Short mmCIF file of C-alpha atoms in Angstrom, two decimals:
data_model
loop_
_atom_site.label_atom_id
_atom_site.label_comp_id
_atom_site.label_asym_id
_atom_site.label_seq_id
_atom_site.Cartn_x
_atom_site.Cartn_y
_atom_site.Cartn_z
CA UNK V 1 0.00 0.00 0.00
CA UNK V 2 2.59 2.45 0.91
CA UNK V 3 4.61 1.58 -2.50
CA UNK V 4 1.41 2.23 -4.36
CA UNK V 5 0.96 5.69 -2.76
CA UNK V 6 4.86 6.57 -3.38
CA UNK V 7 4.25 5.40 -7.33
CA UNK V 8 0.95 7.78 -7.62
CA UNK V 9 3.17 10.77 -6.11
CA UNK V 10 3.68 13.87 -8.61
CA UNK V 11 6.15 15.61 -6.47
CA UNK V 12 8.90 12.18 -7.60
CA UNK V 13 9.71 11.59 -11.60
CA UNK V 14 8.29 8.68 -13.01
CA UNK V 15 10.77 6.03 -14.07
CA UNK V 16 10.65 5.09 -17.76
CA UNK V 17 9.23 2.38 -19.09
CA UNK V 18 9.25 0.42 -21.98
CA UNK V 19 12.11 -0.11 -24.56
CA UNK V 20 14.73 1.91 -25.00
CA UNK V 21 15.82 3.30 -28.17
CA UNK V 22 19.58 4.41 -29.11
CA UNK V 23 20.14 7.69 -29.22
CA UNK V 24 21.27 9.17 -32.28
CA UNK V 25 23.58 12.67 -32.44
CA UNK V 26 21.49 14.99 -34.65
CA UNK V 27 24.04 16.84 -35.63
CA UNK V 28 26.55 13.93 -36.98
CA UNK V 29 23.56 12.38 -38.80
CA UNK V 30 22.35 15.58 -40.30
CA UNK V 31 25.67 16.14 -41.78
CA UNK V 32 26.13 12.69 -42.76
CA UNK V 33 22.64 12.55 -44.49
CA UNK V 34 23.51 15.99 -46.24
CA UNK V 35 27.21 14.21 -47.45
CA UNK V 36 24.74 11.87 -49.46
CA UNK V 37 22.24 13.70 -50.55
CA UNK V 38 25.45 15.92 -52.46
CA UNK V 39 26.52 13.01 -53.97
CA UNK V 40 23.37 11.73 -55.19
CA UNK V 41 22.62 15.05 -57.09
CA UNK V 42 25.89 15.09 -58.58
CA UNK V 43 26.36 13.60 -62.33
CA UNK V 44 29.06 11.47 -61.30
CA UNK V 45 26.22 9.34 -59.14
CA UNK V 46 24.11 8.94 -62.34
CA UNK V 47 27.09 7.93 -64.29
CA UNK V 48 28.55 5.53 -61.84
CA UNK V 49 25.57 4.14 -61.48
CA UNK V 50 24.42 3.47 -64.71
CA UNK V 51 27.72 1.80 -65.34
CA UNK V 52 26.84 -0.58 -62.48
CA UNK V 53 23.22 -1.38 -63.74
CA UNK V 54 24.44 -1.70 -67.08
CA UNK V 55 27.73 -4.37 -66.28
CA UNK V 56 24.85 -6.51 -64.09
CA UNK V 57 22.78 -6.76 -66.76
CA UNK V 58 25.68 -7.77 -68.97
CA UNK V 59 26.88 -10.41 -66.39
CA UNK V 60 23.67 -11.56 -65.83
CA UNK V 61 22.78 -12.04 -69.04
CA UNK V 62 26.20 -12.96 -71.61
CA UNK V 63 27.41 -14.90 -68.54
CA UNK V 64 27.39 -18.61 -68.28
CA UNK V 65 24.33 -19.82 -66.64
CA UNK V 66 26.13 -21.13 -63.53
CA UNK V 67 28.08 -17.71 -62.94
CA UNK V 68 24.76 -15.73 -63.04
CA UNK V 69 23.79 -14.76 -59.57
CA UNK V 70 20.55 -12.46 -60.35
CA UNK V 71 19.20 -14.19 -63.64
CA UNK V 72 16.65 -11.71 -65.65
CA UNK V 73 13.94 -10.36 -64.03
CA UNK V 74 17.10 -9.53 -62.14
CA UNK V 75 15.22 -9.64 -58.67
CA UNK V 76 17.76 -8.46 -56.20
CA UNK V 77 19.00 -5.35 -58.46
CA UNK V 78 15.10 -4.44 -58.08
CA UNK V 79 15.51 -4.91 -54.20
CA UNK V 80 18.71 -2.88 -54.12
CA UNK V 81 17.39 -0.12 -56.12
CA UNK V 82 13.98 -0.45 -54.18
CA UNK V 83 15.99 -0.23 -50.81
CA UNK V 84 18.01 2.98 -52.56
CA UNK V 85 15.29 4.78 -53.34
CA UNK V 86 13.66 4.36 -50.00
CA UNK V 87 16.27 6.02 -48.21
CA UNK V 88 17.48 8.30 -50.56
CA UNK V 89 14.34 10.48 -50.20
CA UNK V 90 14.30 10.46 -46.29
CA UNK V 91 18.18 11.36 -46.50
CA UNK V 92 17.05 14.38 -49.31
CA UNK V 93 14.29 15.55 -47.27
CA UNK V 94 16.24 15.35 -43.93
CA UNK V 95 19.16 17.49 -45.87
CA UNK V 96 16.45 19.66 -47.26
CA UNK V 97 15.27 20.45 -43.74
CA UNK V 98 18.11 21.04 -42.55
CA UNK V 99 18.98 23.62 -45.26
CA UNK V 100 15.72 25.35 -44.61
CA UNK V 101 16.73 25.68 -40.64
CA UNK V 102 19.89 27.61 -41.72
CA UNK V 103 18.34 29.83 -44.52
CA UNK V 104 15.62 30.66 -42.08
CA UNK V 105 18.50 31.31 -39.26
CA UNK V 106 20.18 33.46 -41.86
CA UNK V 107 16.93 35.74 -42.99
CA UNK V 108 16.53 36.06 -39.41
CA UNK V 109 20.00 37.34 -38.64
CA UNK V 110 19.65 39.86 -42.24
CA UNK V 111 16.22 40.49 -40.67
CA UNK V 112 18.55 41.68 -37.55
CA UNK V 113 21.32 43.31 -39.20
CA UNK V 114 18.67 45.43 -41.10
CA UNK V 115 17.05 46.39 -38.07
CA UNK V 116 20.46 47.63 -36.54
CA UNK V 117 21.12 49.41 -39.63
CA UNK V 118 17.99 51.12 -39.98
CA UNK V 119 18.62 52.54 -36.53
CA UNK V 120 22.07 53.84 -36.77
CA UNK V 121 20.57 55.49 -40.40
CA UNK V 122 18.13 57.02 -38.42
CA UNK V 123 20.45 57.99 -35.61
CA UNK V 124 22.92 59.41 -38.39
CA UNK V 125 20.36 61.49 -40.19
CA UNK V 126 18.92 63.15 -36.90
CA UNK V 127 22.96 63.91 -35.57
CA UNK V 128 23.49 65.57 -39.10
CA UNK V 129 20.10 67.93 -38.80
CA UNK V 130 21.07 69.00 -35.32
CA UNK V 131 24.84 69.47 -37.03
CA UNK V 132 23.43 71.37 -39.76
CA UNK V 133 21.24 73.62 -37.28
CA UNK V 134 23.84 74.11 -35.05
CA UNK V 135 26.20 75.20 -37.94
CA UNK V 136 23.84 77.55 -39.39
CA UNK V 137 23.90 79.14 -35.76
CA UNK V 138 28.22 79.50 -36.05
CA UNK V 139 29.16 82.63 -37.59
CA UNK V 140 30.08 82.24 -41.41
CA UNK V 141 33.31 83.59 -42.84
CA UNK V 142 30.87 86.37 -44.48
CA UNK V 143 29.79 87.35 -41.74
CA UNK V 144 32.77 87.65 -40.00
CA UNK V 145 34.66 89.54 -42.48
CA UNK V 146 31.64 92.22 -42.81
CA UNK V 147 31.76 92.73 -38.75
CA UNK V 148 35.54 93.18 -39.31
CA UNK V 149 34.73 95.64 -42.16
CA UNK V 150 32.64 97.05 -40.03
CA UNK V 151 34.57 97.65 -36.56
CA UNK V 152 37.31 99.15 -38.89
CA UNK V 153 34.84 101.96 -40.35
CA UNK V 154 34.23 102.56 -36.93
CA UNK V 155 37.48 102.95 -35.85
CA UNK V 156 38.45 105.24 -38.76
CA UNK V 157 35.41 107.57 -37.79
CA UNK V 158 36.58 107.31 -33.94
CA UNK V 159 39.69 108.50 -35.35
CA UNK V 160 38.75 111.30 -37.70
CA UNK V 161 36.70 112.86 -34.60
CA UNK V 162 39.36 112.53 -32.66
CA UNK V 163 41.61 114.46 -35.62
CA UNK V 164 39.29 117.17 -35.92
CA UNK V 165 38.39 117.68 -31.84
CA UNK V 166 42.36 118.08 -31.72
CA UNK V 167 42.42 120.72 -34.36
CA UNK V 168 39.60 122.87 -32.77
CA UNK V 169 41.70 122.57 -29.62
CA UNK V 170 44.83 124.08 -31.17
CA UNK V 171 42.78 127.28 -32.87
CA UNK V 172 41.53 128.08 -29.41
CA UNK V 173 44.77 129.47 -27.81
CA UNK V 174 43.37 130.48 -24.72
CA UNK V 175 41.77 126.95 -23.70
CA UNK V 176 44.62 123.76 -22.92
CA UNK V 177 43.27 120.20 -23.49
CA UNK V 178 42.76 118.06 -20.60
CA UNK V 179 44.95 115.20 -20.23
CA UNK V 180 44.74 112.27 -18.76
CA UNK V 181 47.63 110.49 -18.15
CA UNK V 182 49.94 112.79 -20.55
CA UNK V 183 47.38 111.91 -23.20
CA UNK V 184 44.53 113.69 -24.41
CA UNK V 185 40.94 113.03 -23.06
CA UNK V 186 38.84 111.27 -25.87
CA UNK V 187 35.26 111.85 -25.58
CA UNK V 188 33.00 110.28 -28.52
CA UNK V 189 31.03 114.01 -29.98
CA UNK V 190 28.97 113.92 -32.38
CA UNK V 191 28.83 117.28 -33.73
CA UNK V 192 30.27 118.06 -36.95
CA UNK V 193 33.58 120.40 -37.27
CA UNK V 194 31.09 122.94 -38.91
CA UNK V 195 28.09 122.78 -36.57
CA UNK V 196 30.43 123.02 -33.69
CA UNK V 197 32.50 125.95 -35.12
CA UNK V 198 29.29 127.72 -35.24
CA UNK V 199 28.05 127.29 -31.97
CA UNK V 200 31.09 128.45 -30.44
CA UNK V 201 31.40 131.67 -32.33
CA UNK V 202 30.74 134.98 -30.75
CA UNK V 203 27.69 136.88 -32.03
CA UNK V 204 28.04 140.31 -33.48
#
């Protein structure tokens, strides 16, 4: 009783029963099975092959009666080409099958490759538009060379006020320039030399 109730326990594997088979490696078989298949398709097969059918049917038939092992209706050649055929197509089908594993392994690894490269595309495309905004941001060698242009008008204006303030100063005897430093104070005016003359002549 207590045996029974320790066999009908799922918590314990259940020891095997029945006969047990060999075990076969897949892989060895598989590339065994393929190694035949090749050489069946091959021409050298057929040719080899019909050179065998056709020297039995030669022995068989030109031979003396008591060296003729398969006399016509040559039975056994039809058993050994019976037993070929029958397991030349499981050996084509097994190579066949095993041919469609690794094309379906390799469209899934293209299927994965594409993927990858679709993203880094993607990624590429998206770090050249923020390169392209960010360069039309960065001053241009145009642009630099007008500012340039530019800042030296404005200096050569500074510097013709600051030519004519230092000739009104010398026609006015009576007033000194202030100096700073031993240097002459420049102050930005925007009058003209005319405007200014004017202003600071006496009236009559």
């Amino acid at each position: 009783m207590a045996d029974q109730r320790r066999a009908e326990r799922l918590d314990q594997p259940r020891e095997p029963r029945g006969v047990r088979l060999p075990r076969v490696d897949q892989e060895t078989f598989g590339r065994w099975s393929e190694g035949i298949a090749r050489g069946m398709g091959t021409a050298n097969f057929i040719v080899y092959m019909t050179l065998v059918i056709g020297a039995w049917f030669a022995w068989n038939t030109l031979a003396p009666p008591s060296w003729r092992f398969d006399p016509y209706t040559f039975t056994f050649l039809t058993l050994l080409l019976s037993i070929q055929a029958s397991y030349a197509a499981p050996l084509i089908l097994l190579a066949q099958n095993r041919q469609s594993d690794r094309d379906r392994i390799a469209l899934e690894e293209d299927r994965r490759r594409a993927t990858m490269q679709k993203a880094e595309t993607e990624y590429l495309a998206r770090e050249i538009a923020a390169l392209r905004i960010a360069v039309g941001e960065v001053a241009t060698r145009d642009f630099v060379r007008s500012e340039l242009a530019r800042l030296a008008e404005e200096l050569d204006e500074a510097a013709q006020r600051r030519q004519r303030r230092e000739r009104r100063q010398r026609r006015q005897p009576g007033r000194e320039p202030r100096r700073h430093g031993g240097e002459p104070l420049d102050e930005p005016q925007d009058e003209l030399d005319g405007d200014y003359a004017r202003d600071r002549r006496p009236e009559g």
